[in-house]
Amino acid sequence: MSLLQQRIQKIEQDIQAACDRSGRNRADVTIVAVTKSVSAARTSAVLEAGIRQLGENRAEGLLGKQEAIPNGAEWHFIGNVQSRKVKDIINRIDYLHSVDRLSIAKEIQKRADHRVDCFIQVNVSGEESKSGITPSELNQFIEEVGTYDKIRIVGLMTMAPFTENNDEIRTIFRSLRELRDGIAARNLPFAPCPYLSMGMSNDYIIAIEEGATHVRIGTALVGAESEEDG
Ligand SMILES: *Cc1c(COP(=O)(O)O)cnc(C)c1O
């Protein structure tokens, strides 16, 4: 078994165990392999290993990978997107995880040729370094974005702080789930909000226990480009 296959197998075991512990179905958790820091060749290997959902955080990275890998993948844009780059990516992706301000929503409305499935990024931890809507602004933001018919709000996304304190991470993820539940309960036609994009290499197990439907896993899955490809 290659190193890549071993990493995927470990992640699969972790996900299954977290689902078992929390009474969830494995089928309700999607792995998004974050390939932003590895080559197109390694990204192809990820796809061949059976992971079809790929995440990139820069327009250049996305377009370069798509050129090298024309078929078979679904593309998630997970990074901060600059307004002027929206037009380059918006009709080439399946999900946008990082809608965090009205200027981006406006630009999507202007540039998208179809309705785009979007996650709203929420800054639950309140760290200044993190982007995202604050929880208290979220309801109003959703109403405003709801007027843009090129956007379907399918979920919320957050990033936990870098900390060893698992309780702190769990609290952040739980808060995002509660915010999502509140939106879903409103049955808004433009914001069905079934999804929660949370959890990365260091915290995906906690995220799944707290309800993540999309875990964005980079290094723990794809490795580092400097390592042997395996
Ligand atoms: C890079 C990145 C990830 C993956 O990070 P790892 O720690 O390598 O798993 C997930 N989400 C976002 C938004 C990222 O930028």
PDB file of C-alpha atoms and ligand atoms in Angstrom:
ATOM      1  CA  MET A   1       0.000   0.000   0.000  1.00  0.00           C
ATOM      2  CA  SER A   2       1.337   3.445  -0.877  1.00  0.00           C
ATOM      3  CA  LEU A   3       1.892   6.125   1.759  1.00  0.00           C
ATOM      4  CA  LEU A   4      -1.029   8.012   0.300  1.00  0.00           C
ATOM      5  CA  GLN A   5      -3.282   4.980   0.600  1.00  0.00           C
ATOM      6  CA  GLN A   6      -2.102   4.450   4.171  1.00  0.00           C
ATOM      7  CA  ARG A   7      -2.936   8.031   5.090  1.00  0.00           C
ATOM      8  CA  ILE A   8      -6.367   7.717   3.522  1.00  0.00           C
ATOM      9  CA  GLN A   9      -6.979   4.435   5.317  1.00  0.00           C
ATOM     10  CA  LYS A  10      -6.121   5.988   8.672  1.00  0.00           C
ATOM     11  CA  ILE A  11      -8.413   8.945   8.031  1.00  0.00           C
ATOM     12  CA  GLU A  12     -11.206   6.567   6.981  1.00  0.00           C
ATOM     13  CA  GLN A  13     -10.796   4.597  10.207  1.00  0.00           C
ATOM     14  CA  ASP A  14     -10.836   7.792  12.273  1.00  0.00           C
ATOM     15  CA  ILE A  15     -13.954   9.031  10.494  1.00  0.00           C
ATOM     16  CA  GLN A  16     -15.770   5.742  10.912  1.00  0.00           C
ATOM     17  CA  ALA A  17     -14.898   5.635  14.623  1.00  0.00           C
ATOM     18  CA  ALA A  18     -16.029   9.235  15.148  1.00  0.00           C
ATOM     19  CA  CYS A  19     -19.286   8.473  13.333  1.00  0.00           C
ATOM     20  CA  ASP A  20     -19.821   5.362  15.473  1.00  0.00           C
ATOM     21  CA  ARG A  21     -19.184   7.314  18.683  1.00  0.00           C
ATOM     22  CA  SER A  22     -21.621  10.029  17.737  1.00  0.00           C
ATOM     23  CA  GLY A  23     -24.329   7.915  16.117  1.00  0.00           C
ATOM     24  CA  ARG A  24     -23.771   9.309  12.647  1.00  0.00           C
ATOM     25  CA  ASN A  25     -23.685   7.734   9.208  1.00  0.00           C
ATOM     26  CA  ARG A  26     -20.339   7.625   7.464  1.00  0.00           C
ATOM     27  CA  ALA A  27     -22.184   8.579   4.272  1.00  0.00           C
ATOM     28  CA  ASP A  28     -23.021  11.969   5.770  1.00  0.00           C
ATOM     29  CA  VAL A  29     -19.367  12.988   5.976  1.00  0.00           C
ATOM     30  CA  THR A  30     -17.527  14.137   2.853  1.00  0.00           C
ATOM     31  CA  ILE A  31     -13.752  14.309   2.722  1.00  0.00           C
ATOM     32  CA  VAL A  32     -12.477  17.331   0.829  1.00  0.00           C
ATOM     33  CA  ALA A  33      -8.800  16.727   0.073  1.00  0.00           C
ATOM     34  CA  VAL A  34      -7.035  20.077   0.283  1.00  0.00           C
ATOM     35  CA  THR A  35      -4.398  19.962  -2.441  1.00  0.00           C
ATOM     36  CA  LYS A  36      -3.271  23.605  -2.290  1.00  0.00           C
ATOM     37  CA  SER A  37       0.279  22.793  -1.284  1.00  0.00           C
ATOM     38  CA  VAL A  38       0.976  19.798  -3.524  1.00  0.00           C
ATOM     39  CA  SER A  39       1.598  19.282  -7.221  1.00  0.00           C
ATOM     40  CA  ALA A  40      -0.919  18.380  -9.892  1.00  0.00           C
ATOM     41  CA  ALA A  41       0.713  14.945 -10.098  1.00  0.00           C
ATOM     42  CA  ARG A  42       0.080  14.265  -6.443  1.00  0.00           C
ATOM     43  CA  THR A  43      -3.424  15.666  -6.770  1.00  0.00           C
ATOM     44  CA  SER A  44      -4.067  13.166  -9.569  1.00  0.00           C
ATOM     45  CA  ALA A  45      -2.902  10.392  -7.272  1.00  0.00           C
ATOM     46  CA  VAL A  46      -5.415  11.515  -4.650  1.00  0.00           C
ATOM     47  CA  LEU A  47      -8.180  11.326  -7.229  1.00  0.00           C
ATOM     48  CA  GLU A  48      -7.013   7.897  -8.353  1.00  0.00           C
ATOM     49  CA  ALA A  49      -7.047   6.757  -4.728  1.00  0.00           C
ATOM     50  CA  GLY A  50     -10.764   7.444  -4.739  1.00  0.00           C
ATOM     51  CA  ILE A  51     -11.103  10.927  -3.210  1.00  0.00           C
ATOM     52  CA  ARG A  52     -13.102  12.968  -5.731  1.00  0.00           C
ATOM     53  CA  GLN A  53     -13.681  16.159  -3.773  1.00  0.00           C
ATOM     54  CA  LEU A  54     -10.690  18.472  -4.059  1.00  0.00           C
ATOM     55  CA  GLY A  55     -10.110  21.799  -2.303  1.00  0.00           C
ATOM     56  CA  GLU A  56      -7.973  24.718  -3.440  1.00  0.00           C
ATOM     57  CA  ASN A  57      -7.622  28.134  -1.855  1.00  0.00           C
ATOM     58  CA  ARG A  58      -6.198  30.260  -4.659  1.00  0.00           C
ATOM     59  CA  ALA A  59      -7.434  30.965  -8.156  1.00  0.00           C
ATOM     60  CA  GLU A  60      -4.059  30.135  -9.711  1.00  0.00           C
ATOM     61  CA  GLY A  61      -3.879  26.806  -7.909  1.00  0.00           C
ATOM     62  CA  LEU A  62      -7.417  25.905  -8.911  1.00  0.00           C
ATOM     63  CA  LEU A  63      -6.992  26.749 -12.580  1.00  0.00           C
ATOM     64  CA  GLY A  64      -3.616  25.039 -12.808  1.00  0.00           C
ATOM     65  CA  LYS A  65      -4.926  21.832 -11.263  1.00  0.00           C
ATOM     66  CA  GLN A  66      -8.018  21.857 -13.444  1.00  0.00           C
ATOM     67  CA  GLU A  67      -5.893  22.128 -16.542  1.00  0.00           C
ATOM     68  CA  ALA A  68      -3.840  19.136 -15.456  1.00  0.00           C
ATOM     69  CA  ILE A  69      -6.838  17.157 -14.179  1.00  0.00           C
ATOM     70  CA  PRO A  70      -9.715  17.780 -16.534  1.00  0.00           C
ATOM     71  CA  ASN A  71     -12.151  15.077 -15.431  1.00  0.00           C
ATOM     72  CA  GLY A  72     -13.510  13.243 -12.449  1.00  0.00           C
ATOM     73  CA  ALA A  73     -13.122  15.751  -9.637  1.00  0.00           C
ATOM     74  CA  GLU A  74     -15.495  18.082  -7.863  1.00  0.00           C
ATOM     75  CA  TRP A  75     -13.867  21.356  -6.912  1.00  0.00           C
ATOM     76  CA  HIS A  76     -14.234  23.194  -3.633  1.00  0.00           C
ATOM     77  CA  PHE A  77     -12.860  26.700  -3.301  1.00  0.00           C
ATOM     78  CA  ILE A  78     -11.977  27.055   0.380  1.00  0.00           C
ATOM     79  CA  GLY A  79      -9.866  30.202   0.603  1.00  0.00           C
ATOM     80  CA  ASN A  80     -10.411  33.865   0.941  1.00  0.00           C
ATOM     81  CA  VAL A  81     -11.462  35.059  -2.466  1.00  0.00           C
ATOM     82  CA  GLN A  82     -10.655  38.545  -3.678  1.00  0.00           C
ATOM     83  CA  SER A  83     -13.506  40.302  -5.472  1.00  0.00           C
ATOM     84  CA  ARG A  84     -11.517  40.708  -8.659  1.00  0.00           C
ATOM     85  CA  LYS A  85     -10.804  36.966  -8.765  1.00  0.00           C
ATOM     86  CA  VAL A  86     -14.422  35.863  -8.426  1.00  0.00           C
ATOM     87  CA  LYS A  87     -14.965  35.939 -12.173  1.00  0.00           C
ATOM     88  CA  ASP A  88     -11.988  33.611 -12.724  1.00  0.00           C
ATOM     89  CA  ILE A  89     -13.278  30.860 -10.495  1.00  0.00           C
ATOM     90  CA  ILE A  90     -16.999  31.108  -9.949  1.00  0.00           C
ATOM     91  CA  ASN A  91     -18.100  29.132 -12.996  1.00  0.00           C
ATOM     92  CA  ARG A  92     -15.423  26.509 -12.533  1.00  0.00           C
ATOM     93  CA  ILE A  93     -16.212  25.281  -9.029  1.00  0.00           C
ATOM     94  CA  ASP A  94     -18.857  23.106  -7.403  1.00  0.00           C
ATOM     95  CA  TYR A  95     -18.764  24.708  -3.950  1.00  0.00           C
ATOM     96  CA  LEU A  96     -17.495  27.960  -2.499  1.00  0.00           C
ATOM     97  CA  HIS A  97     -16.734  27.634   1.225  1.00  0.00           C
ATOM     98  CA  SER A  98     -15.741  31.194   1.987  1.00  0.00           C
ATOM     99  CA  VAL A  99     -18.495  33.741   1.404  1.00  0.00           C
ATOM    100  CA  ASP A 100     -17.707  36.248   4.132  1.00  0.00           C
ATOM    101  CA  ARG A 101     -18.804  39.690   2.929  1.00  0.00           C
ATOM    102  CA  LEU A 102     -21.446  41.339   0.796  1.00  0.00           C
ATOM    103  CA  SER A 103     -18.987  42.559  -1.813  1.00  0.00           C
ATOM    104  CA  ILE A 104     -18.214  38.935  -2.652  1.00  0.00           C
ATOM    105  CA  ALA A 105     -21.901  38.036  -2.817  1.00  0.00           C
ATOM    106  CA  LYS A 106     -22.489  40.945  -5.197  1.00  0.00           C
ATOM    107  CA  GLU A 107     -19.650  39.881  -7.410  1.00  0.00           C
ATOM    108  CA  ILE A 108     -20.961  36.294  -7.517  1.00  0.00           C
ATOM    109  CA  GLN A 109     -24.381  37.618  -8.496  1.00  0.00           C
ATOM    110  CA  LYS A 110     -22.787  39.565 -11.335  1.00  0.00           C
ATOM    111  CA  ARG A 111     -20.454  36.857 -12.631  1.00  0.00           C
ATOM    112  CA  ALA A 112     -22.068  33.470 -12.053  1.00  0.00           C
ATOM    113  CA  ASP A 113     -23.822  31.797 -14.970  1.00  0.00           C
ATOM    114  CA  HIS A 114     -25.712  29.420 -12.651  1.00  0.00           C
ATOM    115  CA  ARG A 115     -26.759  29.176  -9.043  1.00  0.00           C
ATOM    116  CA  VAL A 116     -23.669  28.446  -6.949  1.00  0.00           C
ATOM    117  CA  ASP A 117     -23.676  26.327  -3.794  1.00  0.00           C
ATOM    118  CA  CYS A 118     -22.021  28.460  -1.125  1.00  0.00           C
ATOM    119  CA  PHE A 119     -21.032  28.145   2.504  1.00  0.00           C
ATOM    120  CA  ILE A 120     -21.000  31.262   4.666  1.00  0.00           C
ATOM    121  CA  GLN A 121     -17.740  31.542   6.569  1.00  0.00           C
ATOM    122  CA  VAL A 122     -18.318  32.416  10.206  1.00  0.00           C
ATOM    123  CA  ASN A 123     -15.653  33.687  12.575  1.00  0.00           C
ATOM    124  CA  VAL A 124     -16.908  31.826  15.621  1.00  0.00           C
ATOM    125  CA  SER A 125     -13.696  32.142  17.630  1.00  0.00           C
ATOM    126  CA  GLY A 126     -13.604  35.919  17.207  1.00  0.00           C
ATOM    127  CA  GLU A 127      -9.866  35.898  16.453  1.00  0.00           C
ATOM    128  CA  GLU A 128      -8.876  39.054  14.615  1.00  0.00           C
ATOM    129  CA  SER A 129      -6.688  37.119  12.198  1.00  0.00           C
ATOM    130  CA  LYS A 130      -9.624  35.083  10.928  1.00  0.00           C
ATOM    131  CA  SER A 131     -12.064  36.137   8.274  1.00  0.00           C
ATOM    132  CA  GLY A 132     -15.754  35.476   8.471  1.00  0.00           C
ATOM    133  CA  ILE A 133     -19.047  36.959   9.532  1.00  0.00           C
ATOM    134  CA  THR A 134     -19.487  37.346  13.282  1.00  0.00           C
ATOM    135  CA  PRO A 135     -22.230  35.147  14.747  1.00  0.00           C
ATOM    136  CA  SER A 136     -24.276  38.206  15.699  1.00  0.00           C
ATOM    137  CA  GLU A 137     -24.230  39.520  12.113  1.00  0.00           C
ATOM    138  CA  LEU A 138     -25.067  36.169  10.561  1.00  0.00           C
ATOM    139  CA  ASN A 139     -28.858  36.367  10.378  1.00  0.00           C
ATOM    140  CA  GLN A 140     -28.850  39.737   8.733  1.00  0.00           C
ATOM    141  CA  PHE A 141     -26.115  38.698   6.330  1.00  0.00           C
ATOM    142  CA  ILE A 142     -28.124  35.664   5.284  1.00  0.00           C
ATOM    143  CA  GLU A 143     -31.205  37.775   4.603  1.00  0.00           C
ATOM    144  CA  GLU A 144     -29.126  40.112   2.453  1.00  0.00           C
ATOM    145  CA  VAL A 145     -27.428  37.318   0.542  1.00  0.00           C
ATOM    146  CA  GLY A 146     -30.866  35.761   0.116  1.00  0.00           C
ATOM    147  CA  THR A 147     -31.744  38.511  -2.333  1.00  0.00           C
ATOM    148  CA  TYR A 148     -29.046  37.242  -4.726  1.00  0.00           C
ATOM    149  CA  ASP A 149     -30.534  34.465  -6.809  1.00  0.00           C
ATOM    150  CA  LYS A 150     -27.133  33.178  -7.986  1.00  0.00           C
ATOM    151  CA  ILE A 151     -26.293  32.039  -4.465  1.00  0.00           C
ATOM    152  CA  ARG A 152     -27.684  29.031  -2.650  1.00  0.00           C
ATOM    153  CA  ILE A 153     -26.552  28.946   0.968  1.00  0.00           C
ATOM    154  CA  VAL A 154     -25.885  25.264   1.597  1.00  0.00           C
ATOM    155  CA  GLY A 155     -24.037  25.537   4.870  1.00  0.00           C
ATOM    156  CA  LEU A 156     -21.692  27.292   7.256  1.00  0.00           C
ATOM    157  CA  MET A 157     -17.928  27.054   7.413  1.00  0.00           C
ATOM    158  CA  THR A 158     -15.442  27.883  10.139  1.00  0.00           C
ATOM    159  CA  MET A 159     -11.830  27.411  11.139  1.00  0.00           C
ATOM    160  CA  ALA A 160     -10.994  26.562  14.742  1.00  0.00           C
ATOM    161  CA  PRO A 161      -8.124  28.332  16.499  1.00  0.00           C
ATOM    162  CA  PHE A 162      -4.680  26.752  16.561  1.00  0.00           C
ATOM    163  CA  THR A 163      -4.671  25.344  20.057  1.00  0.00           C
ATOM    164  CA  GLU A 164      -3.990  22.119  21.880  1.00  0.00           C
ATOM    165  CA  ASN A 165      -7.143  22.694  23.874  1.00  0.00           C
ATOM    166  CA  ASN A 166      -9.641  20.266  22.393  1.00  0.00           C
ATOM    167  CA  ASP A 167     -12.494  21.568  24.546  1.00  0.00           C
ATOM    168  CA  GLU A 168     -12.016  25.013  23.075  1.00  0.00           C
ATOM    169  CA  ILE A 169     -12.078  23.578  19.544  1.00  0.00           C
ATOM    170  CA  ARG A 170     -15.160  21.511  20.336  1.00  0.00           C
ATOM    171  CA  THR A 171     -16.981  24.576  21.673  1.00  0.00           C
ATOM    172  CA  ILE A 172     -16.295  26.450  18.425  1.00  0.00           C
ATOM    173  CA  PHE A 173     -17.582  23.588  16.278  1.00  0.00           C
ATOM    174  CA  ARG A 174     -20.629  23.120  18.471  1.00  0.00           C
ATOM    175  CA  SER A 175     -21.462  26.818  18.166  1.00  0.00           C
ATOM    176  CA  LEU A 176     -21.280  26.608  14.386  1.00  0.00           C
ATOM    177  CA  ARG A 177     -23.632  23.651  14.417  1.00  0.00           C
ATOM    178  CA  GLU A 178     -26.106  25.544  16.594  1.00  0.00           C
ATOM    179  CA  LEU A 179     -25.963  28.531  14.259  1.00  0.00           C
ATOM    180  CA  ARG A 180     -26.566  26.201  11.306  1.00  0.00           C
ATOM    181  CA  ASP A 181     -29.476  24.486  13.076  1.00  0.00           C
ATOM    182  CA  GLY A 182     -31.053  27.880  13.682  1.00  0.00           C
ATOM    183  CA  ILE A 183     -30.858  28.785   9.999  1.00  0.00           C
ATOM    184  CA  ALA A 184     -32.054  25.393   8.802  1.00  0.00           C
ATOM    185  CA  ALA A 185     -35.057  25.611  11.136  1.00  0.00           C
ATOM    186  CA  ARG A 186     -36.199  28.758   9.343  1.00  0.00           C
ATOM    187  CA  ASN A 187     -36.773  26.798   6.124  1.00  0.00           C
ATOM    188  CA  LEU A 188     -35.570  29.636   3.944  1.00  0.00           C
ATOM    189  CA  PRO A 189     -35.799  28.641   0.268  1.00  0.00           C
ATOM    190  CA  PHE A 190     -32.439  30.290  -0.509  1.00  0.00           C
ATOM    191  CA  ALA A 191     -30.698  28.834   2.549  1.00  0.00           C
ATOM    192  CA  PRO A 192     -31.516  25.153   3.099  1.00  0.00           C
ATOM    193  CA  CYS A 193     -28.214  24.932   4.994  1.00  0.00           C
ATOM    194  CA  PRO A 194     -27.793  21.178   5.458  1.00  0.00           C
ATOM    195  CA  TYR A 195     -23.986  21.316   5.594  1.00  0.00           C
ATOM    196  CA  LEU A 196     -21.232  22.146   8.055  1.00  0.00           C
ATOM    197  CA  SER A 197     -17.727  22.620   6.659  1.00  0.00           C
ATOM    198  CA  MET A 198     -15.398  22.291   9.636  1.00  0.00           C
ATOM    199  CA  GLY A 199     -12.376  20.268  10.663  1.00  0.00           C
ATOM    200  CA  MET A 200      -8.871  20.132   9.196  1.00  0.00           C
ATOM    201  CA  SER A 201      -5.904  17.774   9.657  1.00  0.00           C
ATOM    202  CA  ASN A 202      -5.586  18.482  13.370  1.00  0.00           C
ATOM    203  CA  ASP A 203      -9.208  18.599  14.395  1.00  0.00           C
ATOM    204  CA  TYR A 204     -11.366  16.659  11.934  1.00  0.00           C
ATOM    205  CA  ILE A 205     -12.257  13.983  14.473  1.00  0.00           C
ATOM    206  CA  ILE A 206     -13.699  16.536  16.895  1.00  0.00           C
ATOM    207  CA  ALA A 207     -15.468  18.246  13.998  1.00  0.00           C
ATOM    208  CA  ILE A 208     -17.202  15.029  12.957  1.00  0.00           C
ATOM    209  CA  GLU A 209     -18.260  14.329  16.522  1.00  0.00           C
ATOM    210  CA  GLU A 210     -19.841  17.790  16.481  1.00  0.00           C
ATOM    211  CA  GLY A 211     -21.648  17.283  13.180  1.00  0.00           C
ATOM    212  CA  ALA A 212     -19.283  18.221  10.342  1.00  0.00           C
ATOM    213  CA  THR A 213     -20.543  17.140   6.928  1.00  0.00           C
ATOM    214  CA  HIS A 214     -17.441  18.354   5.074  1.00  0.00           C
ATOM    215  CA  VAL A 215     -13.954  17.989   6.542  1.00  0.00           C
ATOM    216  CA  ARG A 216     -11.213  19.877   4.693  1.00  0.00           C
ATOM    217  CA  ILE A 217      -8.109  17.750   5.128  1.00  0.00           C
ATOM    218  CA  GLY A 218      -4.763  18.841   3.717  1.00  0.00           C
ATOM    219  CA  THR A 219      -1.456  17.593   5.099  1.00  0.00           C
ATOM    220  CA  ALA A 220      -2.832  14.547   6.941  1.00  0.00           C
ATOM    221  CA  LEU A 221      -4.156  13.251   3.608  1.00  0.00           C
ATOM    222  CA  VAL A 222      -1.975  14.575   0.814  1.00  0.00           C
ATOM    223  CA  GLY A 223       1.267  14.764   2.803  1.00  0.00           C
ATOM    224  CA  ALA A 224       3.852  17.405   2.077  1.00  0.00           C
ATOM    225  CA  GLU A 225       5.260  17.798  -1.420  1.00  0.00           C
ATOM    226  CA  SER A 226       8.779  17.426  -0.029  1.00  0.00           C
ATOM    227  CA  GLU A 227       8.035  13.909   1.196  1.00  0.00           C
ATOM    228  CA  GLU A 228       8.331  10.785  -0.831  1.00  0.00           C
ATOM    229  CA  ASP A 229       5.217  10.446  -2.943  1.00  0.00           C
ATOM    230  CA  GLY A 230       4.439   6.894  -1.885  1.00  0.00           C
TER     231      GLY A 230
HETATM  232  C1  LIG B   1      -5.139  24.747   4.135  1.00  0.00           C
HETATM  233  C2  LIG B   1      -6.546  24.702   4.570  1.00  0.00           C
HETATM  234  C3  LIG B   1      -7.109  23.517   5.073  1.00  0.00           C
HETATM  235  C4  LIG B   1      -6.319  22.228   5.277  1.00  0.00           C
HETATM  236  O1  LIG B   1      -5.368  22.408   6.281  1.00  0.00           O
HETATM  237  P1  LIG B   1      -4.538  21.154   6.882  1.00  0.00           P
HETATM  238  O2  LIG B   1      -4.160  21.593   8.235  1.00  0.00           O
HETATM  239  O3  LIG B   1      -3.369  20.953   5.974  1.00  0.00           O
HETATM  240  O4  LIG B   1      -5.452  19.986   6.893  1.00  0.00           O
HETATM  241  C5  LIG B   1      -8.459  23.533   5.405  1.00  0.00           C
HETATM  242  N1  LIG B   1      -9.218  24.647   5.267  1.00  0.00           N
HETATM  243  C6  LIG B   1      -8.705  25.801   4.796  1.00  0.00           C
HETATM  244  C7  LIG B   1      -9.595  26.981   4.663  1.00  0.00           C
HETATM  245  C8  LIG B   1      -7.363  25.880   4.437  1.00  0.00           C
HETATM  246  O5  LIG B   1      -6.851  27.031   3.978  1.00  0.00           O
END
